[in-house]
Amino acid sequence: MKSTVRVVVVVVGSLILAQFINGVAAFAIGFAVLTVWVFVDSKKSVRKVEMLRFGLSPEEAAGVESDLASGNKAAAVGRFQKAQDRQRSALLDQGIDSLSVDCVIGRDIQWTDILRQVFRVLEFDRIGTTVLADGTVKAANLHEPYGYLLVESPIFNVKARLPIIHRDDFFLATTVYDEPQVVERIGQEELLVTYFPEHKLPKAYAGTRHALHYVLVSRGTLERYYDFNDGEHMANPAPEKLFKKFAWNGEIRVEVNPDPEL
């Protein structure tokens, strides 16, 4: 076992929003509350810097270190939640409701932060993109994504919009939402999606091949997946346990896995 202490750092917050000042200094104030259980193997000073970045005071960061060292993860989570509530209240005092912020992956949340993480699809927004009779996907605006998926996950405490940037990923979504029998199944089950490019390009960009993979599973699977082994999959994603297999060329399809083994 390594001498460096392995601990779980629960990151409960990163409210992402865009606030523009008087048209002169336009800048985005990012804060999306990204709830992530992270297994950390690093020096205490590095961990404290990360905790301060997520809004904890130096005293709270020291308290989290003490809680984790004693095995009291519940107390550590409570400190993060207290910091999150404090930040949310400060924003509300400025007239900003962080929970109503339109959070977009790729703009407010980096692709690297969601790589191989798993989300539940709530809505499919086509934004005018159509599929022609021959199967061709035709975007309404060449400068915009093909569409968006509204998603949620235990790694976020806000819903987010996931851009569909490849036509094959859009077409796969239509094979679910354009089939009444499949749509009806979503009411009893749930559609999950993960962002998993074939190649690791800089900043986790997908390149020319599709990167969204879909699977239909029994309802509640997403929570079971992230609850597994005290949040292990938040730090070490293992989407292959849910998605069966991944394909980037040839025959690609929405997988069905009614009873995945975690």
Coordinates of C-alpha atoms in Angstrom, one line a residue:
M1 CA 0.0 0.0 0.0
K2 CA 1.4 3.4 -0.9
S3 CA 2.5 5.6 2.0
T4 CA 0.4 8.5 0.7
V5 CA -2.9 8.5 2.4
R6 CA -5.8 7.8 0.0
V7 CA -8.9 9.8 1.0
V8 CA -12.2 10.7 -0.6
V9 CA -12.8 14.3 -1.4
V10 CA -16.4 15.1 -2.0
V11 CA -16.7 18.1 -4.2
V12 CA -20.2 19.4 -3.9
G13 CA -20.0 22.5 -5.8
S14 CA -19.2 24.5 -8.7
L15 CA -22.0 26.8 -9.7
I16 CA -21.6 27.8 -13.3
L17 CA -23.3 31.0 -14.5
A18 CA -22.7 33.8 -16.8
Q19 CA -22.9 37.3 -15.5
F20 CA -22.1 40.3 -17.8
I21 CA -21.0 43.6 -16.4
N22 CA -22.4 46.7 -18.1
G23 CA -21.3 45.6 -21.6
V24 CA -17.7 46.7 -20.9
A25 CA -16.2 43.8 -19.0
A26 CA -18.1 40.8 -20.3
F27 CA -17.0 37.8 -18.4
A28 CA -18.5 34.6 -17.3
I29 CA -18.6 33.7 -13.6
G30 CA -18.4 30.0 -13.6
F31 CA -20.0 28.0 -10.8
A32 CA -22.0 24.7 -11.6
V33 CA -22.3 22.6 -8.5
L34 CA -20.4 19.6 -9.6
T35 CA -20.9 16.9 -6.9
V36 CA -18.1 14.5 -7.3
W37 CA -16.6 11.9 -5.0
V38 CA -12.9 11.9 -5.8
F39 CA -10.3 9.4 -4.6
V40 CA -7.2 11.6 -4.1
D41 CA -3.6 10.4 -3.8
S42 CA -1.7 13.5 -3.4
K43 CA -0.1 15.8 -0.8
K44 CA -2.3 17.6 1.7
S45 CA -1.3 21.0 0.4
V46 CA -2.6 20.0 -3.1
R47 CA -5.9 18.7 -1.7
K48 CA -6.4 21.9 0.3
V49 CA -5.8 24.0 -2.8
E50 CA -8.5 22.0 -4.6
M51 CA -10.9 22.4 -1.7
L52 CA -10.3 26.2 -1.5
R53 CA -11.1 26.3 -5.2
F54 CA -14.5 24.8 -4.5
G55 CA -15.4 27.5 -2.0
L56 CA -14.2 26.1 1.4
S57 CA -12.5 28.5 3.8
P58 CA -9.0 27.5 5.0
E59 CA -10.6 26.4 8.3
E60 CA -13.2 24.3 6.5
A61 CA -10.5 22.7 4.3
A62 CA -8.5 21.8 7.4
G63 CA -11.7 20.4 9.0
V64 CA -12.3 18.2 5.9
E65 CA -8.8 16.9 6.2
S66 CA -9.4 16.0 9.8
D67 CA -12.7 14.4 9.1
L68 CA -11.3 12.2 6.3
A69 CA -8.3 11.2 8.4
S70 CA -10.7 10.0 11.1
G71 CA -12.9 8.2 8.6
N72 CA -15.8 10.6 9.1
K73 CA -16.8 11.2 5.5
A74 CA -20.4 12.3 6.5
A75 CA -18.9 15.3 8.3
A76 CA -16.7 16.1 5.4
V77 CA -19.7 16.1 3.0
G78 CA -21.5 18.4 5.5
R79 CA -18.7 20.9 5.3
F80 CA -18.9 21.0 1.5
Q81 CA -22.7 21.3 1.6
K82 CA -22.4 24.2 4.1
A83 CA -19.9 26.0 1.7
Q84 CA -22.3 25.3 -1.2
D85 CA -25.3 26.8 0.7
R86 CA -23.2 29.9 1.6
Q87 CA -22.2 30.5 -2.0
R88 CA -25.8 30.0 -3.2
S89 CA -27.1 32.4 -0.7
A90 CA -24.5 35.0 -1.7
L91 CA -25.6 34.7 -5.3
L92 CA -29.3 34.9 -4.3
D93 CA -28.5 38.2 -2.6
Q94 CA -27.3 39.4 -6.0
G95 CA -30.5 38.3 -7.6
I96 CA -29.0 35.2 -9.2
D97 CA -30.7 31.8 -8.8
S98 CA -27.9 29.3 -9.4
L99 CA -30.4 26.5 -9.9
S100 CA -32.0 28.2 -12.8
V101 CA -28.7 28.8 -14.7
D102 CA -28.5 27.3 -18.2
C103 CA -25.5 25.0 -17.8
V104 CA -24.0 23.7 -21.0
I105 CA -21.3 21.1 -21.2
G106 CA -18.4 22.2 -23.4
R107 CA -19.1 25.8 -22.5
D108 CA -19.5 25.9 -18.7
I109 CA -18.2 22.4 -17.9
Q110 CA -15.2 21.0 -19.6
W111 CA -15.4 17.9 -21.7
T112 CA -12.6 16.5 -19.6
D113 CA -14.8 16.7 -16.5
I114 CA -17.4 14.4 -18.0
L115 CA -15.2 11.9 -19.9
R116 CA -16.7 8.4 -19.4
Q117 CA -19.1 9.7 -16.8
V118 CA -22.8 8.5 -17.0
F119 CA -25.9 10.7 -17.3
R120 CA -29.6 10.1 -17.4
V121 CA -31.3 11.6 -20.5
L122 CA -34.4 13.7 -19.6
E123 CA -35.1 15.5 -22.9
F124 CA -34.0 15.5 -26.5
D125 CA -33.9 19.0 -28.1
R126 CA -33.6 18.8 -31.8
I127 CA -33.2 22.6 -32.3
G128 CA -34.6 22.3 -35.8
T129 CA -32.3 19.4 -37.0
T130 CA -34.2 16.9 -39.2
V131 CA -33.6 13.4 -40.6
L132 CA -34.4 13.1 -44.3
A133 CA -36.0 10.0 -45.8
D134 CA -32.6 8.6 -46.8
G135 CA -31.3 8.9 -43.3
T136 CA -29.3 12.0 -43.8
V137 CA -29.1 14.3 -40.8
K138 CA -29.6 17.9 -41.8
A139 CA -28.8 20.6 -39.2
A140 CA -30.8 23.8 -39.1
N141 CA -27.7 25.8 -38.4
L142 CA -24.2 24.7 -39.4
H143 CA -22.7 26.8 -36.7
E144 CA -24.6 25.1 -33.9
P145 CA -24.7 21.5 -32.5
Y146 CA -27.2 19.1 -34.1
G147 CA -29.2 19.2 -30.9
Y148 CA -29.0 18.9 -27.1
L149 CA -29.7 16.3 -24.5
L150 CA -31.0 17.6 -21.1
V151 CA -29.2 15.3 -18.6
E152 CA -28.8 14.8 -14.9
S153 CA -26.4 12.7 -12.9
P154 CA -25.3 12.3 -9.2
I155 CA -22.0 14.0 -10.2
F156 CA -24.0 17.2 -10.7
N157 CA -26.7 18.8 -8.5
V158 CA -28.0 20.8 -11.5
K159 CA -29.3 19.6 -14.8
A160 CA -27.1 20.3 -17.8
R161 CA -27.4 20.5 -21.6
L162 CA -25.2 18.1 -23.5
P163 CA -24.5 19.2 -27.0
I164 CA -24.8 16.6 -29.8
I165 CA -21.9 17.5 -32.0
H166 CA -21.9 14.5 -34.4
R167 CA -24.6 13.5 -36.8
D168 CA -24.4 9.8 -35.8
D169 CA -25.0 10.7 -32.2
F170 CA -28.1 12.7 -33.2
F171 CA -29.4 9.9 -35.4
L172 CA -29.0 7.4 -32.5
A173 CA -31.1 9.6 -30.3
T174 CA -33.8 9.6 -32.9
T175 CA -33.9 5.8 -32.9
V176 CA -35.2 6.1 -29.4
Y177 CA -37.4 9.2 -29.5
D178 CA -38.9 8.5 -33.0
E179 CA -40.1 5.0 -32.0
P180 CA -43.3 5.2 -29.9
Q181 CA -42.7 1.8 -28.4
V182 CA -39.2 2.7 -27.3
V183 CA -40.3 6.1 -25.9
E184 CA -42.9 4.3 -23.9
R185 CA -40.2 2.1 -22.4
I186 CA -38.3 5.1 -21.2
G187 CA -41.3 5.8 -18.9
Q188 CA -40.6 2.4 -17.2
E189 CA -36.8 2.3 -17.7
E190 CA -34.2 5.0 -18.3
L191 CA -32.0 6.1 -21.1
L192 CA -28.3 6.6 -20.1
V193 CA -25.6 8.3 -22.1
T194 CA -21.9 8.6 -21.7
Y195 CA -19.3 10.8 -23.5
F196 CA -16.5 8.4 -24.6
P197 CA -14.4 9.4 -27.7
E198 CA -12.4 6.7 -29.4
H199 CA -9.2 8.7 -29.1
K200 CA -7.9 11.0 -26.3
L201 CA -7.5 14.3 -28.1
P202 CA -6.5 17.5 -26.3
K203 CA -9.2 18.8 -23.9
A204 CA -11.1 15.5 -24.6
Y205 CA -12.5 16.7 -27.9
A206 CA -14.2 14.0 -29.9
G207 CA -12.6 14.6 -33.3
T208 CA -14.4 13.3 -36.4
R209 CA -16.1 10.2 -35.0
H210 CA -19.1 10.0 -32.8
A211 CA -18.6 10.0 -29.0
L212 CA -22.0 9.6 -27.3
H213 CA -23.1 6.1 -26.4
Y214 CA -26.6 5.2 -25.3
V215 CA -28.1 2.3 -23.3
L216 CA -31.6 1.5 -22.0
V217 CA -31.5 0.1 -18.4
S218 CA -33.9 -0.5 -15.6
R219 CA -34.9 2.6 -13.6
G220 CA -32.6 3.4 -10.7
T221 CA -29.6 1.9 -12.4
L222 CA -27.7 5.2 -12.5
E223 CA -28.0 5.7 -8.7
R224 CA -26.9 2.1 -8.1
Y225 CA -23.9 2.6 -10.4
Y226 CA -22.7 5.7 -8.5
D227 CA -23.5 4.3 -5.1
F228 CA -21.4 1.3 -5.8
N229 CA -18.5 0.8 -3.4
D230 CA -19.0 4.1 -1.7
G231 CA -18.9 6.2 -4.9
E232 CA -16.0 4.4 -6.6
H233 CA -17.3 5.2 -10.1
M234 CA -17.2 8.9 -9.6
A235 CA -13.5 8.8 -9.4
N236 CA -12.9 5.8 -11.6
P237 CA -15.7 5.7 -14.2
A238 CA -16.5 2.2 -15.6
P239 CA -19.3 2.8 -18.1
E240 CA -18.6 -0.6 -19.8
K241 CA -20.4 -2.2 -16.8
L242 CA -23.6 -0.5 -18.1
F243 CA -23.1 -0.1 -21.9
K244 CA -22.0 -3.6 -22.8
K245 CA -19.7 -2.5 -25.6
F246 CA -18.6 0.6 -27.4
A247 CA -18.4 1.0 -31.1
W248 CA -17.1 4.0 -33.1
N249 CA -17.5 2.7 -36.6
G250 CA -19.5 0.1 -38.4
E251 CA -22.8 -0.8 -36.8
I252 CA -23.6 1.5 -33.9
R253 CA -26.8 1.3 -31.9
V254 CA -28.5 2.0 -28.7
E255 CA -27.7 -0.9 -26.4
V256 CA -30.2 -2.6 -24.0
N257 CA -29.0 -3.9 -20.7
P258 CA -32.0 -4.5 -18.3
D259 CA -30.0 -5.9 -15.4
P260 CA -26.3 -4.7 -15.5
E261 CA -23.9 -6.3 -13.0
L262 CA -22.0 -3.6 -11.1

